[in-house]
Coordinates of C-alpha atoms and ligand atoms in Angstrom, one line a residue:
M1 CA -22.5 -79.7 8.5
K2 CA -24.5 -78.0 11.3
T3 CA -27.6 -78.7 9.4
K4 CA -28.8 -82.3 10.1
P5 CA -31.0 -84.7 8.2
D6 CA -33.5 -86.5 10.3
V7 CA -35.4 -89.7 8.8
N8 CA -37.1 -90.9 11.6
L9 CA -40.6 -90.3 10.4
L10 CA -39.8 -92.2 7.1
K11 CA -39.6 -95.6 8.6
N12 CA -43.4 -96.4 7.6
F13 CA -42.6 -95.3 3.9
I14 CA -39.2 -96.4 3.1
S15 CA -37.4 -99.9 3.8
E16 CA -33.8 -100.6 4.3
Q17 CA -34.2 -102.6 1.1
D18 CA -35.6 -99.3 -0.8
I19 CA -32.5 -97.6 0.3
S20 CA -30.1 -100.5 -0.5
Q21 CA -31.6 -100.8 -3.9
T22 CA -31.3 -97.3 -4.6
E23 CA -27.8 -96.5 -3.3
P24 CA -25.7 -97.9 -6.3
F25 CA -27.6 -95.2 -8.6
V26 CA -26.9 -92.5 -6.1
V27 CA -23.3 -93.4 -6.0
Q28 CA -23.3 -93.2 -9.9
A29 CA -25.1 -89.8 -10.0
L30 CA -22.3 -88.6 -7.4
R31 CA -19.6 -89.7 -9.5
K32 CA -21.3 -88.3 -12.6
L33 CA -21.4 -84.8 -10.9
L34 CA -17.9 -85.2 -9.4
D35 CA -16.2 -86.7 -12.4
K36 CA -18.0 -84.2 -14.8
S37 CA -19.3 -87.1 -16.9
G38 CA -23.1 -86.3 -16.4
A39 CA -25.3 -84.4 -18.9
G40 CA -24.6 -80.5 -18.5
S41 CA -21.3 -81.3 -17.0
E42 CA -20.1 -77.7 -18.6
F43 CA -22.3 -76.1 -16.1
T44 CA -20.8 -77.7 -12.7
G45 CA -18.5 -74.6 -11.8
W46 CA -20.5 -74.1 -8.8
V47 CA -19.5 -77.4 -6.9
N48 CA -16.2 -76.2 -5.9
L49 CA -17.1 -72.6 -5.9
P50 CA -17.1 -72.2 -2.1
S51 CA -13.6 -73.7 -1.7
D52 CA -12.4 -72.0 -4.6
L53 CA -13.6 -68.6 -3.2
L54 CA -11.8 -69.4 0.2
K55 CA -8.4 -70.2 -1.6
N56 CA -8.2 -67.5 -3.9
K57 CA -9.9 -64.6 -2.1
T58 CA -9.5 -62.0 -5.2
L59 CA -13.4 -62.0 -5.7
L60 CA -14.4 -61.3 -2.1
S61 CA -11.7 -58.7 -2.0
Q62 CA -13.3 -56.9 -4.9
I63 CA -16.9 -57.2 -3.4
I64 CA -15.4 -55.5 0.1
Q65 CA -13.8 -53.0 -2.2
V66 CA -16.9 -52.2 -4.0
Q67 CA -18.8 -52.3 -0.6
K68 CA -16.4 -49.8 0.8
R69 CA -17.0 -47.4 -2.2
V70 CA -20.7 -48.0 -1.8
E71 CA -20.8 -47.4 1.7
K72 CA -19.4 -43.8 0.9
I73 CA -22.6 -43.1 -1.1
N74 CA -24.7 -44.0 2.0
P75 CA -27.3 -45.9 0.4
D76 CA -30.6 -46.4 1.8
T77 CA -31.9 -48.5 -0.9
I78 CA -30.5 -51.4 -3.0
V79 CA -32.0 -52.2 -6.1
V80 CA -31.6 -55.8 -7.7
I81 CA -32.9 -56.0 -11.1
G82 CA -32.9 -59.5 -12.2
I83 CA -35.1 -62.4 -12.7
G84 CA -35.2 -66.4 -11.7
G85 CA -31.7 -67.5 -10.6
S86 CA -30.5 -63.8 -10.9
Y87 CA -32.7 -62.4 -8.0
L88 CA -34.2 -65.6 -5.9
G89 CA -30.9 -66.5 -4.1
T90 CA -30.4 -63.0 -3.1
K91 CA -33.9 -62.4 -1.8
A92 CA -33.8 -65.6 0.0
I93 CA -31.0 -64.7 2.0
Y94 CA -32.0 -61.4 2.4
D95 CA -35.5 -62.1 3.7
A96 CA -34.1 -65.1 6.2
L97 CA -31.7 -62.3 7.5
S98 CA -33.6 -59.3 8.1
P99 CA -35.8 -58.0 10.4
V100 CA -39.3 -58.5 9.7
F101 CA -40.1 -54.7 10.4
P102 CA -37.4 -52.5 8.6
N103 CA -34.9 -50.6 10.9
A104 CA -32.6 -48.0 10.0
G105 CA -29.0 -48.7 9.3
K106 CA -29.0 -51.2 6.7
P107 CA -30.1 -50.2 3.1
Q108 CA -33.4 -51.7 2.1
L109 CA -33.0 -54.2 -0.7
V110 CA -35.8 -54.0 -3.5
F111 CA -36.3 -55.8 -6.7
A112 CA -37.4 -54.8 -10.1
G113 CA -37.4 -57.0 -13.4
H114 CA -38.5 -60.1 -11.7
Q115 CA -42.1 -59.6 -13.2
L116 CA -43.4 -57.2 -15.7
D117 CA -46.2 -55.7 -13.8
S118 CA -46.4 -51.8 -14.8
S119 CA -48.2 -50.8 -11.5
Y120 CA -45.2 -52.4 -9.2
H121 CA -42.6 -50.9 -11.4
K122 CA -44.5 -47.4 -11.4
Q123 CA -44.5 -47.5 -7.6
L124 CA -41.1 -48.5 -7.4
I125 CA -39.9 -45.5 -9.7
D126 CA -41.9 -43.2 -7.6
F127 CA -40.3 -44.6 -4.5
L128 CA -36.8 -44.4 -5.7
R129 CA -37.3 -40.8 -6.5
N130 CA -36.9 -39.9 -3.0
R131 CA -34.4 -42.4 -2.1
N132 CA -30.7 -42.6 -2.4
P133 CA -30.2 -45.8 -4.4
V134 CA -27.5 -47.9 -5.8
V135 CA -28.5 -50.2 -8.6
I136 CA -27.3 -53.7 -9.5
A137 CA -28.4 -55.3 -12.8
I138 CA -27.9 -58.9 -13.0
S139 CA -28.4 -61.2 -15.8
K140 CA -26.4 -63.9 -17.2
S141 CA -27.3 -63.7 -20.6
G142 CA -27.7 -60.0 -20.6
T143 CA -30.6 -60.2 -22.6
T144 CA -33.5 -61.4 -20.7
T145 CA -36.6 -59.0 -21.4
E146 CA -38.1 -58.5 -17.8
P147 CA -34.8 -57.2 -16.3
A148 CA -33.8 -55.4 -19.5
I149 CA -37.0 -53.4 -19.7
A150 CA -36.8 -52.7 -15.8
F151 CA -33.1 -51.5 -16.3
R152 CA -33.9 -49.3 -18.8
I153 CA -36.6 -47.6 -17.1
I154 CA -34.5 -47.5 -13.5
R155 CA -31.2 -46.3 -15.7
A156 CA -33.5 -43.2 -17.2
L157 CA -34.4 -42.3 -13.5
M158 CA -30.8 -42.6 -12.4
E159 CA -29.6 -40.4 -15.2
E160 CA -32.4 -37.9 -14.5
K161 CA -31.5 -37.9 -10.8
Y162 CA -27.6 -37.9 -11.0
G163 CA -26.5 -37.1 -14.6
E164 CA -23.2 -38.2 -15.3
N165 CA -22.9 -39.7 -11.7
A166 CA -25.6 -42.1 -12.4
S167 CA -22.7 -44.5 -13.6
S168 CA -20.9 -44.7 -10.5
R169 CA -24.2 -45.9 -8.8
I170 CA -24.9 -48.6 -11.2
I171 CA -23.2 -52.0 -11.2
A172 CA -23.7 -54.8 -13.8
V173 CA -23.1 -58.6 -13.2
T174 CA -23.0 -60.5 -16.3
D175 CA -21.2 -62.6 -18.6
A176 CA -17.8 -61.7 -19.5
Q177 CA -18.4 -61.1 -23.2
K178 CA -21.7 -61.7 -24.3
G179 CA -25.1 -59.8 -24.2
A180 CA -26.6 -56.3 -23.9
L181 CA -25.9 -55.8 -20.2
R182 CA -22.0 -56.2 -21.1
S183 CA -22.0 -53.8 -23.9
L184 CA -23.8 -51.3 -21.7
A185 CA -21.4 -51.8 -18.8
K186 CA -18.5 -51.2 -21.3
N187 CA -20.2 -48.1 -22.8
K188 CA -21.4 -46.3 -19.8
G189 CA -18.4 -47.3 -17.8
Y190 CA -20.4 -49.4 -14.9
E191 CA -18.2 -51.3 -12.6
S192 CA -18.9 -54.8 -13.3
F193 CA -18.6 -58.5 -12.1
I194 CA -18.5 -61.5 -14.1
I195 CA -20.8 -64.7 -13.9
P196 CA -18.5 -67.7 -14.6
D197 CA -19.3 -69.5 -18.1
D198 CA -19.7 -72.7 -16.0
I199 CA -22.5 -71.8 -13.7
G200 CA -26.1 -71.5 -14.5
G201 CA -28.6 -69.0 -13.2
R202 CA -30.4 -71.0 -10.5
F203 CA -27.1 -72.4 -9.3
S204 CA -25.3 -69.0 -9.2
V205 CA -26.2 -67.7 -5.5
L206 CA -22.8 -68.1 -4.1
S207 CA -21.1 -66.3 -7.3
P208 CA -21.2 -62.3 -7.7
V209 CA -24.9 -62.7 -8.4
G210 CA -25.9 -63.2 -4.8
L211 CA -22.6 -62.0 -3.0
L212 CA -22.5 -58.7 -4.3
P213 CA -26.0 -57.5 -3.2
I214 CA -25.8 -59.3 0.0
A215 CA -22.6 -57.8 1.0
L216 CA -23.9 -54.3 0.0
C217 CA -26.8 -55.0 2.5
G218 CA -24.3 -55.4 5.3
F219 CA -24.4 -59.2 5.9
S220 CA -21.2 -61.2 5.9
I221 CA -20.5 -63.0 2.7
E222 CA -17.3 -64.8 4.3
Q223 CA -19.6 -66.5 6.7
L224 CA -22.0 -67.4 3.8
I225 CA -19.3 -69.0 1.9
K226 CA -17.6 -70.7 4.9
G227 CA -21.0 -72.5 5.7
A228 CA -21.2 -73.4 2.0
A229 CA -17.4 -74.6 1.9
V230 CA -18.0 -77.0 5.0
A231 CA -21.2 -78.4 3.1
E232 CA -19.0 -78.7 -0.2
K233 CA -16.5 -80.5 1.9
E234 CA -18.8 -83.0 3.4
L235 CA -20.9 -83.9 0.4
T236 CA -18.1 -84.1 -2.3
Q237 CA -15.8 -86.3 -0.1
N238 CA -18.3 -88.9 1.2
S239 CA -19.9 -91.5 -1.0
I240 CA -21.5 -93.4 1.7
L241 CA -25.3 -92.7 1.4
Q242 CA -26.2 -92.7 5.1
T243 CA -23.7 -90.3 6.1
N244 CA -24.1 -88.0 3.1
A245 CA -27.2 -85.7 3.7
A246 CA -27.4 -84.8 0.0
M247 CA -27.2 -88.4 -1.2
L248 CA -29.6 -89.5 1.5
Y249 CA -32.3 -86.6 0.4
A250 CA -31.6 -87.3 -3.3
A251 CA -32.4 -91.1 -2.6
I252 CA -35.6 -90.4 -0.4
R253 CA -37.0 -87.9 -3.0
N254 CA -36.2 -90.6 -5.8
I255 CA -38.1 -93.6 -3.6
L256 CA -41.0 -91.7 -2.7
H257 CA -41.5 -90.6 -6.4
K258 CA -41.6 -94.0 -7.4
K259 CA -44.1 -94.8 -4.7
G260 CA -46.5 -92.2 -6.1
K261 CA -45.6 -89.1 -4.3
T262 CA -45.3 -86.6 -7.0
V263 CA -45.4 -83.5 -5.0
E264 CA -42.6 -82.3 -2.5
L265 CA -43.8 -79.6 -0.1
L266 CA -41.0 -77.7 1.4
V267 CA -42.4 -76.8 4.6
T268 CA -41.2 -74.6 7.7
F269 CA -42.7 -72.9 10.8
H270 CA -40.4 -69.9 10.2
P271 CA -41.8 -67.5 7.9
Q272 CA -38.5 -65.7 7.3
L273 CA -37.6 -68.8 5.3
T274 CA -40.5 -68.3 2.8
T275 CA -38.4 -67.0 0.0
L276 CA -35.8 -69.8 0.5
S277 CA -38.6 -71.9 -0.5
E278 CA -39.3 -69.8 -3.5
W279 CA -35.6 -70.2 -4.5
W280 CA -35.6 -74.0 -3.9
K281 CA -38.9 -74.3 -6.0
Q282 CA -36.9 -72.7 -9.1
L283 CA -33.9 -75.0 -8.4
F284 CA -35.8 -78.0 -8.2
G285 CA -38.5 -77.0 -10.6
E286 CA -36.2 -75.9 -13.3
S287 CA -33.6 -78.3 -13.2
E288 CA -35.9 -81.6 -12.7
G289 CA -39.2 -80.7 -14.6
K290 CA -38.2 -81.8 -18.0
N291 CA -39.1 -84.6 -20.8
S292 CA -42.3 -85.3 -18.8
K293 CA -40.5 -85.9 -15.7
G294 CA -40.2 -84.6 -12.4
I295 CA -41.2 -84.0 -8.6
F296 CA -43.4 -81.0 -8.6
P297 CA -41.7 -78.6 -5.9
A298 CA -44.3 -76.5 -3.9
S299 CA -44.1 -74.9 -0.5
L300 CA -46.1 -74.0 2.5
V301 CA -45.5 -71.9 5.8
Y302 CA -46.9 -73.4 8.9
S303 CA -48.8 -72.7 11.2
T304 CA -50.5 -70.1 8.7
D305 CA -51.1 -72.8 5.9
L306 CA -52.5 -75.3 8.3
H307 CA -55.4 -73.2 8.4
S308 CA -55.7 -72.9 4.7
L309 CA -54.1 -75.7 2.6
G310 CA -53.4 -78.1 5.7
Q311 CA -56.9 -79.5 4.9
F312 CA -55.6 -80.9 1.7
V313 CA -52.3 -81.9 2.8
Q314 CA -53.9 -84.0 5.5
D315 CA -56.7 -85.7 3.9
G316 CA -56.9 -84.8 0.2
L317 CA -55.2 -86.5 -2.9
R318 CA -52.3 -88.7 -1.3
I319 CA -49.6 -87.0 -3.6
F320 CA -47.7 -85.4 -1.0
F321 CA -44.2 -85.9 0.9
E322 CA -42.9 -83.0 3.0
T323 CA -39.7 -81.8 3.7
F324 CA -39.5 -79.8 7.0
I325 CA -36.6 -77.0 7.6
S326 CA -36.7 -76.7 11.2
V327 CA -34.5 -74.2 13.2
G328 CA -33.4 -75.0 16.9
K329 CA -32.8 -71.5 18.2
P330 CA -35.1 -68.7 17.0
L331 CA -33.6 -65.3 16.5
F332 CA -35.9 -63.8 19.3
D333 CA -38.4 -65.1 21.7
V334 CA -41.4 -64.3 23.5
T335 CA -42.8 -65.5 26.8
I336 CA -46.5 -65.8 27.1
P337 CA -47.3 -63.4 29.9
V338 CA -48.1 -65.0 33.4
L339 CA -51.5 -63.6 34.6
G340 CA -52.6 -66.1 36.9
S341 CA -56.0 -66.2 35.0
D342 CA -57.6 -68.8 32.6
D343 CA -60.0 -66.1 31.1
D344 CA -58.6 -66.7 27.7
G345 CA -58.2 -70.6 28.2
L346 CA -54.4 -70.2 28.2
L347 CA -53.3 -70.8 31.9
Y348 CA -51.6 -74.0 31.1
L349 CA -49.5 -72.2 28.6
E350 CA -48.3 -69.3 30.8
G351 CA -44.7 -68.7 31.3
K352 CA -43.9 -70.7 28.3
N353 CA -42.0 -69.3 25.4
M354 CA -43.9 -69.0 22.3
S355 CA -40.9 -70.9 20.3
Y356 CA -41.8 -73.8 22.6
V357 CA -45.4 -73.7 21.3
N358 CA -44.1 -73.4 17.7
Q359 CA -42.1 -76.2 18.2
K360 CA -44.9 -78.5 19.7
A361 CA -47.1 -77.3 16.6
C362 CA -44.5 -78.6 14.4
E363 CA -44.1 -82.0 16.0
A364 CA -47.9 -82.3 16.0
T365 CA -48.3 -81.5 12.4
Q366 CA -45.5 -84.3 11.5
L367 CA -47.3 -86.8 13.5
A368 CA -50.7 -86.0 12.1
H369 CA -49.3 -85.9 8.5
V370 CA -47.4 -89.2 8.9
D371 CA -50.8 -90.6 10.3
G372 CA -52.3 -89.1 6.9
N373 CA -49.8 -90.9 4.6
V374 CA -47.5 -88.0 3.9
P375 CA -43.9 -89.0 4.4
V376 CA -42.1 -86.5 6.5
F377 CA -38.2 -85.8 6.2
S378 CA -36.7 -83.2 8.3
L379 CA -33.6 -81.0 7.9
N380 CA -32.9 -79.4 11.3
M381 CA -31.1 -76.1 11.2
D382 CA -29.5 -74.9 14.5
E383 CA -30.1 -71.2 13.7
I384 CA -30.6 -68.9 10.8
N385 CA -27.4 -67.1 10.2
E386 CA -25.2 -66.5 7.1
F387 CA -23.2 -69.7 8.0
S388 CA -26.0 -71.9 8.1
L389 CA -27.8 -70.4 5.0
G390 CA -24.6 -71.0 3.1
E391 CA -24.6 -74.8 4.0
L392 CA -28.2 -75.2 3.2
L393 CA -28.0 -73.3 -0.3
Y394 CA -25.1 -75.6 -1.1
F395 CA -26.8 -78.6 0.2
F396 CA -30.1 -77.9 -2.0
E397 CA -27.8 -77.3 -5.2
F398 CA -25.7 -80.6 -4.6
S399 CA -28.8 -82.7 -3.8
C400 CA -30.8 -81.4 -6.7
A401 CA -28.0 -82.3 -9.3
L402 CA -28.1 -85.7 -7.8
S403 CA -31.7 -86.0 -7.9
A404 CA -31.7 -84.9 -11.4
Y405 CA -29.3 -87.5 -12.4
L406 CA -31.3 -90.2 -10.6
L407 CA -34.3 -89.1 -12.6
G408 CA -32.3 -89.3 -15.7
V409 CA -32.6 -85.8 -16.8
N410 CA -30.2 -82.9 -17.5
P411 CA -30.1 -80.7 -14.1
F412 CA -28.6 -77.8 -16.0
D413 CA -30.6 -77.1 -18.9
Q414 CA -34.0 -75.4 -19.0
P415 CA -35.4 -75.8 -22.7
G416 CA -39.0 -75.4 -21.8
V417 CA -38.7 -71.6 -20.6
E418 CA -38.1 -71.0 -24.2
A419 CA -41.8 -71.6 -25.2
Y420 CA -43.2 -68.5 -23.7
K421 CA -40.5 -66.4 -24.8
Q422 CA -40.8 -67.3 -28.4
N423 CA -44.6 -66.6 -28.3
M424 CA -44.1 -63.3 -26.5
Y425 CA -41.5 -62.2 -28.9
R426 CA -43.7 -62.9 -31.8
L427 CA -46.6 -61.1 -30.0
L428 CA -44.5 -58.2 -29.3
G429 CA -43.2 -57.9 -32.9
K430 CA -39.5 -58.6 -32.0
P431 CA -37.5 -58.5 -35.2
G432 CA -37.0 -61.8 -36.4
F433 CA -39.6 -63.5 -34.8
Ligands
PA5_501 O1 -31.5 -70.7 -13.9 C1 -31.5 -70.1 -14.8 O2 -31.0 -70.2 -15.7 C2 -32.8 -69.0 -15.2 O3 -33.8 -69.2 -14.1 C3 -32.2 -67.7 -15.2 O4 -31.6 -67.4 -13.9 C4 -33.3 -66.8 -15.7 O5 -33.9 -66.9 -16.8 C5 -32.7 -65.4 -15.8 O6 -31.6 -65.4 -16.6 P1 -30.6 -64.4 -16.9 O7 -29.9 -64.3 -15.7 O8 -29.9 -64.7 -17.9 O9 -31.3 -63.0 -17.1

């Protein structure tokens, strides 16, 4: 993998003995995952998905065909309707790869049904009236309330705008057989893709759930999958903790958790990775937070948050450890203008790149936090592109499964999500509740 783990700043917190005591349990967790003998093993189809997709290119070709058909429509907007694992991975990749200020050329990706806010959806509908959109409705179950309502609203708009031709602008990604979205796709003749039975929502970013919208936005899904396949090879074929980055990360999390660090902060000095952290929070939070167990996953973006929650991290309740995502080469750089003057106190920095200052801010923060009793683990990416994101996404999925097994929970279910749904159905008067 091009992305490398860095444990140098953990020395004060984790001993060789901690690692050697944890190692057999991590090896056992790895076995459980790979032998499919652990809890929820029927949902481990994502483990070999990258290599499967490269071996049998049917799905990738289907997506490219749809991409070519959609290109003829020349959409300026792709609407992804979905919630949780059905949208976060797509948004993470899109935000990481897209320019901060939208430019012409590539369609803009917008989201719906990831919450129930009426103001958002009213404004989205008004926005879409004057756009040339293609809609992707994504739901594994095909029955989730938030995306179902959004889809109904957007479908009505598309039918009003395009009449019978609306169907050619709508694509469904859902279960092969079950759910209302599958029936709608059949009845209305929407093009559709299948979310495999053995891949759960938050592990589905490298299935059509993430690949289709990312391809329609003009990014290389082949590179994404190639990156993930490199990670798959490295993490599934090596059971030595010191050289298997996912085993190492899972072990570190477990050891720190046992030492009272109950909150993990995923932090970065690169704001384009903000949504990646959101995806990561869902992945780890929904996979580990059950049976009164779990490490609470939170995220911060530095240096912005150093001027907000930084005080708490440095000096407040000592419950944190940090995982930094660093990026070697930024997409762009800016030189601090050489003015030969110190009227703004910046003479000592003139001619330096802003990325250099950001890097030093990162190093300074890490040292300060270690001094403040916050263990620091780092993942160093060389740059942000489709390949490195594919690697990272797969790395986190794999580490998450190992971590959950170490914690003694099923990584692949989410029984707690039902509680609010049951209450909501009852309050809304849904038949049968
Ligand atoms: O990880 C999961 O399974 C969940 O977060 C789902 O992705 C989320 O609840 C959306 O479900 P669905 O895709 O069935 O609409």
